[in-house]
mmCIF file of C-alpha atoms in Angstrom:
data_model
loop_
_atom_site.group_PDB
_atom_site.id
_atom_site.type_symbol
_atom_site.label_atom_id
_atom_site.label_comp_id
_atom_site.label_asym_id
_atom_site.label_seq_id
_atom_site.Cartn_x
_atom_site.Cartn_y
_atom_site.Cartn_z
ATOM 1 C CA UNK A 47 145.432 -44.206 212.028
ATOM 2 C CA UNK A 48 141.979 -44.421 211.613
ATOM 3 C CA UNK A 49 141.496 -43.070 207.620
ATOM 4 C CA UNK A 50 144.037 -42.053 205.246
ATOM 5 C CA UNK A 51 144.341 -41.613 201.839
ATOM 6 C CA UNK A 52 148.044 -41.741 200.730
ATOM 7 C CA UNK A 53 149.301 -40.042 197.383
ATOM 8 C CA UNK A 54 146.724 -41.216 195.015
ATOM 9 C CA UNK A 55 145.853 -40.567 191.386
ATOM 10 C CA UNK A 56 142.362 -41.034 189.424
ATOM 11 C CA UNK A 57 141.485 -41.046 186.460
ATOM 12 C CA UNK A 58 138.123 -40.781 184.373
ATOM 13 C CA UNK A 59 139.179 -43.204 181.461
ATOM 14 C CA UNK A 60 143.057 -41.228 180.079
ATOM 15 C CA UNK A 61 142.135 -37.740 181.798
ATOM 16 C CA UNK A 62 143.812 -37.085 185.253
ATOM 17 C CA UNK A 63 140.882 -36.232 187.545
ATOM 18 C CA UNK A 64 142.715 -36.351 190.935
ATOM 19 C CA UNK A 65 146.578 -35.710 191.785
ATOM 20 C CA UNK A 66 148.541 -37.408 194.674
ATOM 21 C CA UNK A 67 145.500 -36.821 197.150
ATOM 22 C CA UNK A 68 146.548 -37.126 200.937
ATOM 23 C CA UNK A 69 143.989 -36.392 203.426
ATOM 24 C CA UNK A 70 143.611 -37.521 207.213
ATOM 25 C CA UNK A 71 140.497 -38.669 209.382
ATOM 26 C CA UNK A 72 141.102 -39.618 212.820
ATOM 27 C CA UNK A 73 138.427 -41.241 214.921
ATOM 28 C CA UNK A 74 136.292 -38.170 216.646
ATOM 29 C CA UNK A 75 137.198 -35.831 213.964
ATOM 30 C CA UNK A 76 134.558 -33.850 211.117
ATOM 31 C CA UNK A 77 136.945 -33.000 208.317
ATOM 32 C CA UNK A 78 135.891 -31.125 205.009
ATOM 33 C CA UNK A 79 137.209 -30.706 201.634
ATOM 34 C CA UNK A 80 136.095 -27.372 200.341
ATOM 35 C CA UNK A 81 136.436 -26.195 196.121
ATOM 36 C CA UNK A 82 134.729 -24.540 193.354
ATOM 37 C CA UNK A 83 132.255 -26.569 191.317
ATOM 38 C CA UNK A 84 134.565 -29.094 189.436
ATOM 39 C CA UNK A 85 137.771 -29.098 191.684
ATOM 40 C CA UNK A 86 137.508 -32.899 192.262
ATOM 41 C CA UNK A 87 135.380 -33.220 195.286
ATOM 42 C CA UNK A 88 132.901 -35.824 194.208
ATOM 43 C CA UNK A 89 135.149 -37.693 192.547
ATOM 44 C CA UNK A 90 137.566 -37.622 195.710
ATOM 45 C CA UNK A 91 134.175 -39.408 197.536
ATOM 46 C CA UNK A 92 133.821 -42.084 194.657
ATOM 47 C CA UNK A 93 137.462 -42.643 195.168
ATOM 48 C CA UNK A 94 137.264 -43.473 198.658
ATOM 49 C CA UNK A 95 134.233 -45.846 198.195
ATOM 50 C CA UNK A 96 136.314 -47.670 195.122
ATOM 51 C CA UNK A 97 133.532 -46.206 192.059
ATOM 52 C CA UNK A 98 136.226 -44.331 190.968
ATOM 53 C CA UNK A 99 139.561 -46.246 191.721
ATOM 54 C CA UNK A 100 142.940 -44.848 192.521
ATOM 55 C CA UNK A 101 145.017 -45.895 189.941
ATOM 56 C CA UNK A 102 148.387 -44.993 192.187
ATOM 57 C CA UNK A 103 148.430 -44.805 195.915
ATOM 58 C CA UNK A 104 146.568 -46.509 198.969
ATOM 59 C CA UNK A 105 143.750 -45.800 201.163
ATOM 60 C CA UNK A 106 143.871 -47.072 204.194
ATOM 61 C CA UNK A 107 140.796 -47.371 206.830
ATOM 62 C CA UNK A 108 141.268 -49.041 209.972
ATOM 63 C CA UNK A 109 145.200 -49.816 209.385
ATOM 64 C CA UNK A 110 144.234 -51.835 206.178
ATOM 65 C CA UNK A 111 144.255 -51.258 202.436
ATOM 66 C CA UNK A 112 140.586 -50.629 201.003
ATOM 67 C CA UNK A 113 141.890 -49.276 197.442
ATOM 68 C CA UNK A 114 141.425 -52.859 195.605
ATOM 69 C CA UNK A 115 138.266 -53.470 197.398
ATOM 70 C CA UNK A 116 134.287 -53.820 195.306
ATOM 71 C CA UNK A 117 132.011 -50.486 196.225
ATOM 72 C CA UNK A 118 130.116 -52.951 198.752
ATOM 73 C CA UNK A 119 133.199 -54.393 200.130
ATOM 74 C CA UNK A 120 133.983 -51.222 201.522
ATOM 75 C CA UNK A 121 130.458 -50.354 202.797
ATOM 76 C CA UNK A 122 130.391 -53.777 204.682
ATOM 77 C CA UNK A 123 133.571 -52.939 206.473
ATOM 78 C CA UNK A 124 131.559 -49.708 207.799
ATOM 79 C CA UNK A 125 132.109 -46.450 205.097
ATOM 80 C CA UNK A 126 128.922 -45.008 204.328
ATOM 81 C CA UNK A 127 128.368 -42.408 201.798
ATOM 82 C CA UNK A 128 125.608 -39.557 200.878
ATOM 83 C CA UNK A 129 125.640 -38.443 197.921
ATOM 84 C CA UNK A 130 125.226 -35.297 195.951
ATOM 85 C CA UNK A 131 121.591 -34.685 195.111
ATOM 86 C CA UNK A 132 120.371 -37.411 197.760
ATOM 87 C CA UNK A 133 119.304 -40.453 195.558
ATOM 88 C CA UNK A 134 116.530 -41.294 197.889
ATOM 89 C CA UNK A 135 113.754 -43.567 196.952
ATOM 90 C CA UNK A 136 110.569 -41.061 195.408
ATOM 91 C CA UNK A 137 108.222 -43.456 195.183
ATOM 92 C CA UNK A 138 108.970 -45.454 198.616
ATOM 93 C CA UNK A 139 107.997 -44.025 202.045
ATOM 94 C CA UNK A 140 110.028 -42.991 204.344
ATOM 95 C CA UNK A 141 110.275 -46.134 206.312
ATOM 96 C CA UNK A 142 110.877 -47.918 203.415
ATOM 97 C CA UNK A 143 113.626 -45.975 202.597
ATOM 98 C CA UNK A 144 115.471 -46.106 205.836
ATOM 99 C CA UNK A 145 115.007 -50.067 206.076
ATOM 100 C CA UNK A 146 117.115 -49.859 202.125
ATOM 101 C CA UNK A 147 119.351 -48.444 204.524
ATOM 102 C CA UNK A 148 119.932 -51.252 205.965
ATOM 103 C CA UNK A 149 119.606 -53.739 203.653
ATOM 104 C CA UNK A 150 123.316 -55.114 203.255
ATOM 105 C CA UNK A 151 123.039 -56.151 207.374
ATOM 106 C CA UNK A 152 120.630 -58.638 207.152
ATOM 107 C CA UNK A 153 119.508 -57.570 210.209
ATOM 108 C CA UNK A 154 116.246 -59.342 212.920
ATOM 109 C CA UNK A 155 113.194 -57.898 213.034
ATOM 110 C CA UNK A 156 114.253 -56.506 216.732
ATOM 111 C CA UNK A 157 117.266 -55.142 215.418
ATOM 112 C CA UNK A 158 115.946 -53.117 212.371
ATOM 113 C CA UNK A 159 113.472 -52.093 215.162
ATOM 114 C CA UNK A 160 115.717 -50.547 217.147
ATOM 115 C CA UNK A 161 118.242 -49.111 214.599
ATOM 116 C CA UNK A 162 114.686 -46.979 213.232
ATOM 117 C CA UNK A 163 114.091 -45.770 216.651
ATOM 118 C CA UNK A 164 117.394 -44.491 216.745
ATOM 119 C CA UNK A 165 117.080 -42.751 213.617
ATOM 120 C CA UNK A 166 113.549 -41.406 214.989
ATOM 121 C CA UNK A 167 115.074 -40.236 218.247
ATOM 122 C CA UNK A 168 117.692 -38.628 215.956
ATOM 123 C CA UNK A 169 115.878 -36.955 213.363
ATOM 124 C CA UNK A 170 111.952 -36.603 215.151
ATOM 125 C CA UNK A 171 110.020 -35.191 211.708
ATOM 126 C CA UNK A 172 111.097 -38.794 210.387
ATOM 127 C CA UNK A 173 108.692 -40.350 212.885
ATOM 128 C CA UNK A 174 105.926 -38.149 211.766
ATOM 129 C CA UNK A 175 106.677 -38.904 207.809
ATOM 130 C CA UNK A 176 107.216 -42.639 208.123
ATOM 131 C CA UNK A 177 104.308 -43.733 205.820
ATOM 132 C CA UNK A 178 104.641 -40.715 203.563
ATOM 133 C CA UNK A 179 106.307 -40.902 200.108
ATOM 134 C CA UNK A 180 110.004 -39.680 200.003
ATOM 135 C CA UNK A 181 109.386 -37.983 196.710
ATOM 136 C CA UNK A 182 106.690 -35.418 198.374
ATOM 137 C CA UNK A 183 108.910 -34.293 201.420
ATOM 138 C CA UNK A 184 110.704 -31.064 201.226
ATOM 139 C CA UNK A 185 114.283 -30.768 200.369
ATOM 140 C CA UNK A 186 115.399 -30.342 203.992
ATOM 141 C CA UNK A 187 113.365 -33.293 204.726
ATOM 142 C CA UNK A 188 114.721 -35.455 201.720
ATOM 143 C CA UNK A 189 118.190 -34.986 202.878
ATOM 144 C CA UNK A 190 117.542 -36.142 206.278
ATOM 145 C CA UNK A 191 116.586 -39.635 204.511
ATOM 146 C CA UNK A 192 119.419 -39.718 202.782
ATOM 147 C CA UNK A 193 121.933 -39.633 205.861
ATOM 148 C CA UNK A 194 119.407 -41.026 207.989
ATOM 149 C CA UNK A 195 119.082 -43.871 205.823
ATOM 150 C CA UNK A 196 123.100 -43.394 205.827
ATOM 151 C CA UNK A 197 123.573 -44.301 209.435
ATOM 152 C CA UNK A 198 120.848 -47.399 209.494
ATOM 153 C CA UNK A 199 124.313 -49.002 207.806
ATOM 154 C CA UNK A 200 125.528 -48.399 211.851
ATOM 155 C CA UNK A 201 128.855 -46.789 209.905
ATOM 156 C CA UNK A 202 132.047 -46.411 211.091
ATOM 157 C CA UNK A 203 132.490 -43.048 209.199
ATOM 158 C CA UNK A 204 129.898 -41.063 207.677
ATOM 159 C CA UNK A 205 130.475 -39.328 204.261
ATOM 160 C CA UNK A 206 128.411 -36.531 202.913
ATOM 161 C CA UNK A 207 128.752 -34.802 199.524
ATOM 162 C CA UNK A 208 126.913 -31.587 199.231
ATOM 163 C CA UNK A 209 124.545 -32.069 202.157
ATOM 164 C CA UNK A 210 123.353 -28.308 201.801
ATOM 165 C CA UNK A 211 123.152 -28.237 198.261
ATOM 166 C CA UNK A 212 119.339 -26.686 197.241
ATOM 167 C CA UNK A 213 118.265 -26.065 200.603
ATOM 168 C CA UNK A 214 116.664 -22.886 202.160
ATOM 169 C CA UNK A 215 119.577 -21.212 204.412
ATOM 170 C CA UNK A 216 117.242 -22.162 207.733
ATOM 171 C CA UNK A 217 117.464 -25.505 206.718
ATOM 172 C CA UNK A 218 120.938 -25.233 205.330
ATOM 173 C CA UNK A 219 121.668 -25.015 209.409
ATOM 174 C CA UNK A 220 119.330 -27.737 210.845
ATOM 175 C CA UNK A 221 121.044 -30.018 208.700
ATOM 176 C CA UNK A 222 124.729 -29.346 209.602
ATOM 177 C CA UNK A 223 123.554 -29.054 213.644
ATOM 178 C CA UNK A 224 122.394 -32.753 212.460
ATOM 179 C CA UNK A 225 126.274 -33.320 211.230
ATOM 180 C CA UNK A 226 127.392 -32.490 214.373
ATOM 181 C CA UNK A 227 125.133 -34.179 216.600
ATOM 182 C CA UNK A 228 125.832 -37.602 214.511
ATOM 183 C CA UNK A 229 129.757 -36.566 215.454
ATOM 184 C CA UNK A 230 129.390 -35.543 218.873
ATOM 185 C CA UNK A 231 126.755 -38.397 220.668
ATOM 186 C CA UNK A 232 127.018 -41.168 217.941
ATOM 187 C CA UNK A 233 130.567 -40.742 217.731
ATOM 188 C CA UNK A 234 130.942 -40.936 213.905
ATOM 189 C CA UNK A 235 133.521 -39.261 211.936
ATOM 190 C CA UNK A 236 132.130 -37.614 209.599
ATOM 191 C CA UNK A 237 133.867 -36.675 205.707
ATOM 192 C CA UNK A 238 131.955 -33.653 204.275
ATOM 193 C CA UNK A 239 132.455 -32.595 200.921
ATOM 194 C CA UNK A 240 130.673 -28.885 200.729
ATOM 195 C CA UNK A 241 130.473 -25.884 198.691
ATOM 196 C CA UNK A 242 129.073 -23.752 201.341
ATOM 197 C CA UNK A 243 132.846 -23.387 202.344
ATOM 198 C CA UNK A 244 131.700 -21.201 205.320
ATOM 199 C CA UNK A 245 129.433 -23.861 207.127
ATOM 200 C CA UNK A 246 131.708 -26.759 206.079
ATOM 201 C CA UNK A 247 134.712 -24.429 207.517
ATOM 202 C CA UNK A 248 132.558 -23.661 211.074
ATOM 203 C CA UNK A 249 131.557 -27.035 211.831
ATOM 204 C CA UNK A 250 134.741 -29.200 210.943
ATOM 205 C CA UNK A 251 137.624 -29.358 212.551
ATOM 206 C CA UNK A 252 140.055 -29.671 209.884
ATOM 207 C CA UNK A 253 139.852 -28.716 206.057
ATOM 208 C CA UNK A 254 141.307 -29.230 202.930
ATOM 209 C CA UNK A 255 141.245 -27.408 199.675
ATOM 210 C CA UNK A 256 141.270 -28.521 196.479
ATOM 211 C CA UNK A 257 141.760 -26.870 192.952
ATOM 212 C CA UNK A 258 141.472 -28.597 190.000
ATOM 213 C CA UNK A 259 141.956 -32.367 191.371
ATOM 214 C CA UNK A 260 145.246 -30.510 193.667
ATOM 215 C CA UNK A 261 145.016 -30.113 197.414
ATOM 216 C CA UNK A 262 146.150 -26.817 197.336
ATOM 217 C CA UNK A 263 145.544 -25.590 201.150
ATOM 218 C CA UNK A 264 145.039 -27.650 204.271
ATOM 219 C CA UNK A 265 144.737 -26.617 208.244
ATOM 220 C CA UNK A 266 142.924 -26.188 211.442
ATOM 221 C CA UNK A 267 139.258 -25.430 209.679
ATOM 222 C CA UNK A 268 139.579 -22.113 212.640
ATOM 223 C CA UNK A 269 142.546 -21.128 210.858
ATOM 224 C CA UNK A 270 141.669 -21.086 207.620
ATOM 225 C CA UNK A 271 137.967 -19.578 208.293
ATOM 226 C CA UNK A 272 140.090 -16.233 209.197
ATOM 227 C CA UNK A 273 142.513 -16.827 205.915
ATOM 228 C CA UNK A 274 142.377 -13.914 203.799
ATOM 229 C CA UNK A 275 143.284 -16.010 200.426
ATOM 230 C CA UNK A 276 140.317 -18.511 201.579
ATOM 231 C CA UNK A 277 137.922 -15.782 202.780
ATOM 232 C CA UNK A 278 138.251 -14.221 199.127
ATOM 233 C CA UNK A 279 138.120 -16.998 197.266
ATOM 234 C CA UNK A 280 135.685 -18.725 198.748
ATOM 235 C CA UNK A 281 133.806 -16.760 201.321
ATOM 236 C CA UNK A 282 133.362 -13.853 199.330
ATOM 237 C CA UNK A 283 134.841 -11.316 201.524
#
């Protein structure tokens, strides 16, 4: 198995945030978690990267268990997370920004070289805005720091919280063709945590749902696009 997160709890000092969470991710796979504002999806994310800690249960990446591990523990062994709202760097350029990226590597000259040309190749407008600050960059722009600066870490699996969250609808899409193109020729599994349940439901290829810290649906992400309890909840049809 590649990722799994096995019957755990969390907790936000004595109030229950999250309860016995089991999710899935194999290797080639873009799975989403889909809610309302306040069902647990962030803190499902901080979970998973150890800023939030299961207090019962195991996660397991790569066959081993990551639950007792430091927040950069777990990004060494490969886990890289976006998070809501970006985070990037306002006041450093671009470049800068995507070198941070890669920071924890300790990489050569050559090889931070060629890791930015990848990101380049991946994300072209990048190129253009490499001496510009992050801070003046539009939104759609801003986010591709943030996972391109993501993936300078080389991850294993890519996790993205809210990736569409403020954006113009045209950009809403460039974005998640990005998501797929990281999946399909990088080969990175990719964890997306998304409000916009109908793009996270199109592009993945399984789903969860969670209410209120509960996985309360899970399935093909097909399947449930044509559910009529999920298309009137969350879909608004």
């Amino acid at each position: 198995m590649f990722f799994e997160m096995e019957h755990c709890d969390t907790y936000y000092g004595q109030i229950q945030a999250l309860y016995d969470i089991s999710i899935r991710i194999e290797a080639d796979e873009i799975i989403s978690i889909i809610g309302a504002n306040g069902a647990g999806k962030t803190t499902l994310m901080k979970c998973i990267m150890g800023l939030v800690p299961a207090k019962k249960g195991k996660v397991l990446y790569l066959d081993q268990e990551i639950q007792a591990l430091k927040t950069h523990q777990i990004v060494q062994r490969g886990i890289s997370y976006v998070p809501e709202g970006r985070e990037i760097f306002p006041n450093m350029t671009v470049l800068e920004n995507l070198e941070m990226g890669a920071y924890t590597l300790k990489l050569s000259a050559k090889e931070k070289g060629k890791k930015l040309e990848e990101m380049y190749e991946l994300f072209p407008k990048l190129k253009e805005r490499k001496g510009q600050k992050a801070g003046t960059l539009s939104g759609g722009e801003q986010q591709m720091v943030a996972i391109a600066r993501g993936l300078m870490l080389s991850p294993k699996l890519l996790m993205l919280d809210e990736p569409s969250l403020g954006l113009a609808p045209v950009i809403v899409d460039e974005v998640f063709d990005t998501i797929v193109h990281v999946n399909k020729e990088a080969n990175i599994p990719v964890l997306l945590v998304e409000q916009n349940a109908y793009m996270a439901l199109t592009v993945s290829n399984r789903s969860y749902v969670l209410e209120n810290g509960v996985i309360v649906d899970q399935g093909d992400s097909k399947v449930l696009l044509e559910s009529d309890s999920i298309r009137t909840a969350y879909l608004g049809k």
